[in-house]
mmCIF file of C-alpha atoms in Angstrom:
data_model
loop_
_atom_site.group_PDB
_atom_site.id
_atom_site.type_symbol
_atom_site.label_atom_id
_atom_site.label_comp_id
_atom_site.label_asym_id
_atom_site.label_seq_id
_atom_site.Cartn_x
_atom_site.Cartn_y
_atom_site.Cartn_z
ATOM 1 C CA MET A 1 80.686 103.965 135.275
ATOM 2 C CA ASP A 2 81.471 106.987 137.375
ATOM 3 C CA ASP A 3 81.477 110.480 135.866
ATOM 4 C CA THR A 4 84.131 111.751 138.279
ATOM 5 C CA GLU A 5 86.446 108.803 137.575
ATOM 6 C CA ILE A 6 86.111 109.128 133.803
ATOM 7 C CA ASN A 7 86.763 112.864 133.934
ATOM 8 C CA ALA A 8 89.809 112.199 136.126
ATOM 9 C CA ARG A 9 91.027 109.614 133.609
ATOM 10 C CA LEU A 10 90.599 112.115 130.761
ATOM 11 C CA PHE A 11 92.613 114.646 132.774
ATOM 12 C CA GLU A 12 95.297 112.046 133.510
ATOM 13 C CA LEU A 13 95.579 111.294 129.790
ATOM 14 C CA GLY A 14 95.775 115.002 128.960
ATOM 15 C CA ILE A 15 92.538 114.827 126.992
ATOM 16 C CA GLU A 16 89.948 117.569 127.063
ATOM 17 C CA LEU A 17 86.439 116.449 126.194
ATOM 18 C CA PRO A 18 85.226 118.765 123.416
ATOM 19 C CA PRO A 19 81.820 120.425 123.599
ATOM 20 C CA PRO A 20 79.172 118.116 122.147
ATOM 21 C CA PRO A 21 78.786 118.892 118.451
ATOM 22 C CA SER A 22 75.420 119.922 117.090
ATOM 23 C CA ALA A 23 73.695 117.986 114.339
ATOM 24 C CA ILE A 24 74.503 119.370 110.879
ATOM 25 C CA ALA A 25 71.419 117.915 109.172
ATOM 26 C CA ALA A 26 67.995 116.427 109.962
ATOM 27 C CA TYR A 27 68.883 114.117 112.875
ATOM 28 C CA VAL A 28 69.604 114.228 116.601
ATOM 29 C CA PRO A 29 73.077 113.564 118.030
ATOM 30 C CA CYS A 30 71.933 110.677 120.263
ATOM 31 C CA VAL A 31 68.833 108.576 120.917
ATOM 32 C CA VAL A 32 68.382 106.506 124.076
ATOM 33 C CA ARG A 33 65.904 103.635 123.968
ATOM 34 C CA ASP A 34 65.546 100.514 126.122
ATOM 35 C CA LYS A 35 68.881 100.935 127.936
ATOM 36 C CA THR A 36 70.762 101.514 124.681
ATOM 37 C CA ALA A 37 72.244 104.785 123.451
ATOM 38 C CA PHE A 38 72.790 105.281 119.735
ATOM 39 C CA VAL A 39 75.264 108.079 118.986
ATOM 40 C CA ALA A 40 75.002 109.519 115.475
ATOM 41 C CA GLY A 41 78.029 109.466 113.199
ATOM 42 C CA GLN A 42 80.647 112.004 114.187
ATOM 43 C CA ILE A 43 82.866 113.804 111.688
ATOM 44 C CA PRO A 44 86.213 114.752 113.284
ATOM 45 C CA MET A 45 86.400 118.497 113.803
ATOM 46 C CA GLU A 46 89.252 120.600 115.110
ATOM 47 C CA ALA A 47 89.015 124.374 115.616
ATOM 48 C CA GLY A 48 85.815 124.457 113.553
ATOM 49 C CA ALA A 49 87.301 122.666 110.538
ATOM 50 C CA VAL A 50 87.205 119.084 109.281
ATOM 51 C CA MET A 51 90.284 117.244 110.525
ATOM 52 C CA HIS A 52 92.412 115.686 107.734
ATOM 53 C CA PRO A 53 89.906 115.933 104.861
ATOM 54 C CA GLY A 54 90.332 113.616 101.906
ATOM 55 C CA HIS A 55 90.789 109.913 101.251
ATOM 56 C CA LEU A 56 92.964 107.269 102.815
ATOM 57 C CA GLY A 57 95.159 105.771 100.123
ATOM 58 C CA ASP A 58 95.450 109.192 98.509
ATOM 59 C CA ARG A 59 96.429 112.290 100.493
ATOM 60 C CA VAL A 60 95.505 111.136 104.029
ATOM 61 C CA SER A 61 97.975 108.889 105.857
ATOM 62 C CA ILE A 62 96.984 105.990 108.094
ATOM 63 C CA GLU A 63 98.328 107.951 111.081
ATOM 64 C CA ASP A 64 96.235 111.019 110.226
ATOM 65 C CA GLY A 65 93.182 108.836 109.607
ATOM 66 C CA ALA A 66 93.642 107.157 113.003
ATOM 67 C CA ALA A 67 94.000 110.576 114.681
ATOM 68 C CA ALA A 68 90.783 111.692 112.987
ATOM 69 C CA ALA A 69 88.996 108.511 114.141
ATOM 70 C CA ARG A 70 90.252 109.181 117.676
ATOM 71 C CA GLN A 71 88.853 112.731 117.567
ATOM 72 C CA ALA A 72 85.507 111.514 116.220
ATOM 73 C CA ALA A 73 85.283 108.927 119.031
ATOM 74 C CA LEU A 74 86.068 111.646 121.567
ATOM 75 C CA GLN A 75 83.253 113.735 120.116
ATOM 76 C CA ALA A 76 80.935 110.713 120.354
ATOM 77 C CA LEU A 77 81.830 110.387 124.053
ATOM 78 C CA SER A 78 81.027 114.071 124.482
ATOM 79 C CA VAL A 79 77.607 113.567 122.863
ATOM 80 C CA LEU A 80 76.991 110.544 125.073
ATOM 81 C CA ARG A 81 77.974 112.429 128.248
ATOM 82 C CA ASP A 82 75.765 115.382 127.281
ATOM 83 C CA THR A 83 72.764 113.158 126.497
ATOM 84 C CA LEU A 84 73.127 111.154 129.721
ATOM 85 C CA HIS A 85 73.967 114.250 131.836
ATOM 86 C CA GLY A 86 77.263 112.640 132.835
ATOM 87 C CA PHE A 87 78.855 109.213 132.539
ATOM 88 C CA ASP A 88 77.182 107.694 135.615
ATOM 89 C CA ARG A 89 74.567 105.867 133.496
ATOM 90 C CA LEU A 90 77.096 104.493 131.004
ATOM 91 C CA GLU A 91 77.649 100.754 131.401
ATOM 92 C CA ARG A 92 79.844 100.010 128.390
ATOM 93 C CA ILE A 93 80.412 100.635 124.711
ATOM 94 C CA LEU A 94 78.754 97.885 122.662
ATOM 95 C CA GLN A 95 79.676 98.640 119.064
ATOM 96 C CA VAL A 96 81.624 101.211 117.091
ATOM 97 C CA THR A 97 81.187 101.761 113.364
ATOM 98 C CA VAL A 98 84.012 103.513 111.546
ATOM 99 C CA LEU A 99 83.477 104.633 107.965
ATOM 100 C CA VAL A 100 86.726 105.406 106.152
ATOM 101 C CA ALA A 101 86.761 107.542 102.997
ATOM 102 C CA SER A 102 89.254 105.649 100.890
ATOM 103 C CA THR A 103 90.503 104.838 97.455
ATOM 104 C CA PRO A 104 89.304 101.518 95.990
ATOM 105 C CA ASP A 105 92.660 99.827 96.612
ATOM 106 C CA PHE A 106 93.027 100.918 100.271
ATOM 107 C CA VAL A 107 92.837 97.912 102.635
ATOM 108 C CA ASP A 108 93.999 99.206 106.035
ATOM 109 C CA HIS A 109 90.608 100.302 107.389
ATOM 110 C CA PRO A 110 91.206 98.449 110.700
ATOM 111 C CA LYS A 111 94.404 100.454 111.332
ATOM 112 C CA VAL A 112 92.438 103.685 110.903
ATOM 113 C CA ALA A 113 89.577 102.437 113.101
ATOM 114 C CA ASN A 114 92.051 101.571 115.855
ATOM 115 C CA GLY A 115 92.318 105.300 116.553
ATOM 116 C CA ALA A 116 88.728 105.250 117.837
ATOM 117 C CA SER A 117 88.933 101.847 119.525
ATOM 118 C CA GLU A 118 92.145 102.567 121.413
ATOM 119 C CA LEU A 119 90.817 105.924 122.657
ATOM 120 C CA LEU A 120 87.717 104.239 124.109
ATOM 121 C CA VAL A 121 89.766 101.599 125.917
ATOM 122 C CA ASP A 122 92.261 104.206 127.177
ATOM 123 C CA VAL A 123 89.445 106.294 128.660
ATOM 124 C CA LEU A 124 86.930 103.646 129.760
ATOM 125 C CA GLY A 125 89.078 100.560 130.388
ATOM 126 C CA ASP A 126 87.255 97.244 129.934
ATOM 127 C CA ALA A 127 83.949 99.096 129.480
ATOM 128 C CA GLY A 128 85.437 100.665 126.348
ATOM 129 C CA THR A 129 86.061 97.332 124.605
ATOM 130 C CA HIS A 130 83.509 96.779 121.849
ATOM 131 C CA ALA A 131 82.487 95.027 118.679
ATOM 132 C CA ARG A 132 83.444 97.022 115.591
ATOM 133 C CA VAL A 133 82.751 97.597 111.935
ATOM 134 C CA ALA A 134 85.413 99.294 109.797
ATOM 135 C CA ILE A 135 84.333 99.866 106.225
ATOM 136 C CA GLY A 136 85.435 101.935 103.256
ATOM 137 C CA ALA A 137 83.303 104.594 101.611
ATOM 138 C CA SER A 138 83.775 106.516 98.384
ATOM 139 C CA SER A 139 82.980 109.787 100.177
ATOM 140 C CA LEU A 140 81.792 111.104 103.533
ATOM 141 C CA PRO A 141 79.971 114.299 104.551
ATOM 142 C CA VAL A 142 81.902 117.578 104.209
ATOM 143 C CA GLY A 143 84.934 115.753 102.791
ATOM 144 C CA ALA A 144 85.786 114.000 106.070
ATOM 145 C CA CYS A 145 88.224 111.092 105.958
ATOM 146 C CA VAL A 146 86.331 109.186 108.699
ATOM 147 C CA GLU A 147 82.974 109.081 110.444
ATOM 148 C CA VAL A 148 82.454 107.278 113.754
ATOM 149 C CA ALA A 149 79.116 106.092 115.194
ATOM 150 C CA MET A 150 78.705 104.357 118.536
ATOM 151 C CA THR A 151 76.206 102.204 120.421
ATOM 152 C CA ALA A 152 76.386 101.994 124.218
ATOM 153 C CA ALA A 153 74.609 100.150 127.019
ATOM 154 C CA VAL A 154 73.172 102.500 129.653
ATOM 155 C CA THR A 155 71.245 102.107 132.882
ATOM 156 C CA GLY A 156 67.689 103.291 133.464
#
């Protein structure tokens, strides 16, 4: 991938890459090992607050959940760019895991996860296509409605 091209694509889409978030517990935001980058789960934040807190199937709509997943994926890209010192070493996204805080009867996890998946394809093109896990959870850290983790192939 090319850092300049990806930044131009973000600009074209009207998307500003947020500053990479700091870890809020005992972990690091990203680990690179054997040409694979593992980005820790990202909680969607906006202006210093959790974006759309709560549960899908209760007070959070599918649209708001998808927007939160999109923001969390954008934050994951920011962590990845910071760790790799640009996007030049990024080959492709391999897998995305989307945890959805939801009520027991909620079944539209894939619709929520599409917020993250579509963002990655919009920004990275074919290199943003990936395998995915979308799963429900009874609760997530700090009351978030979603958490997004990512695995990427990198060079060197």
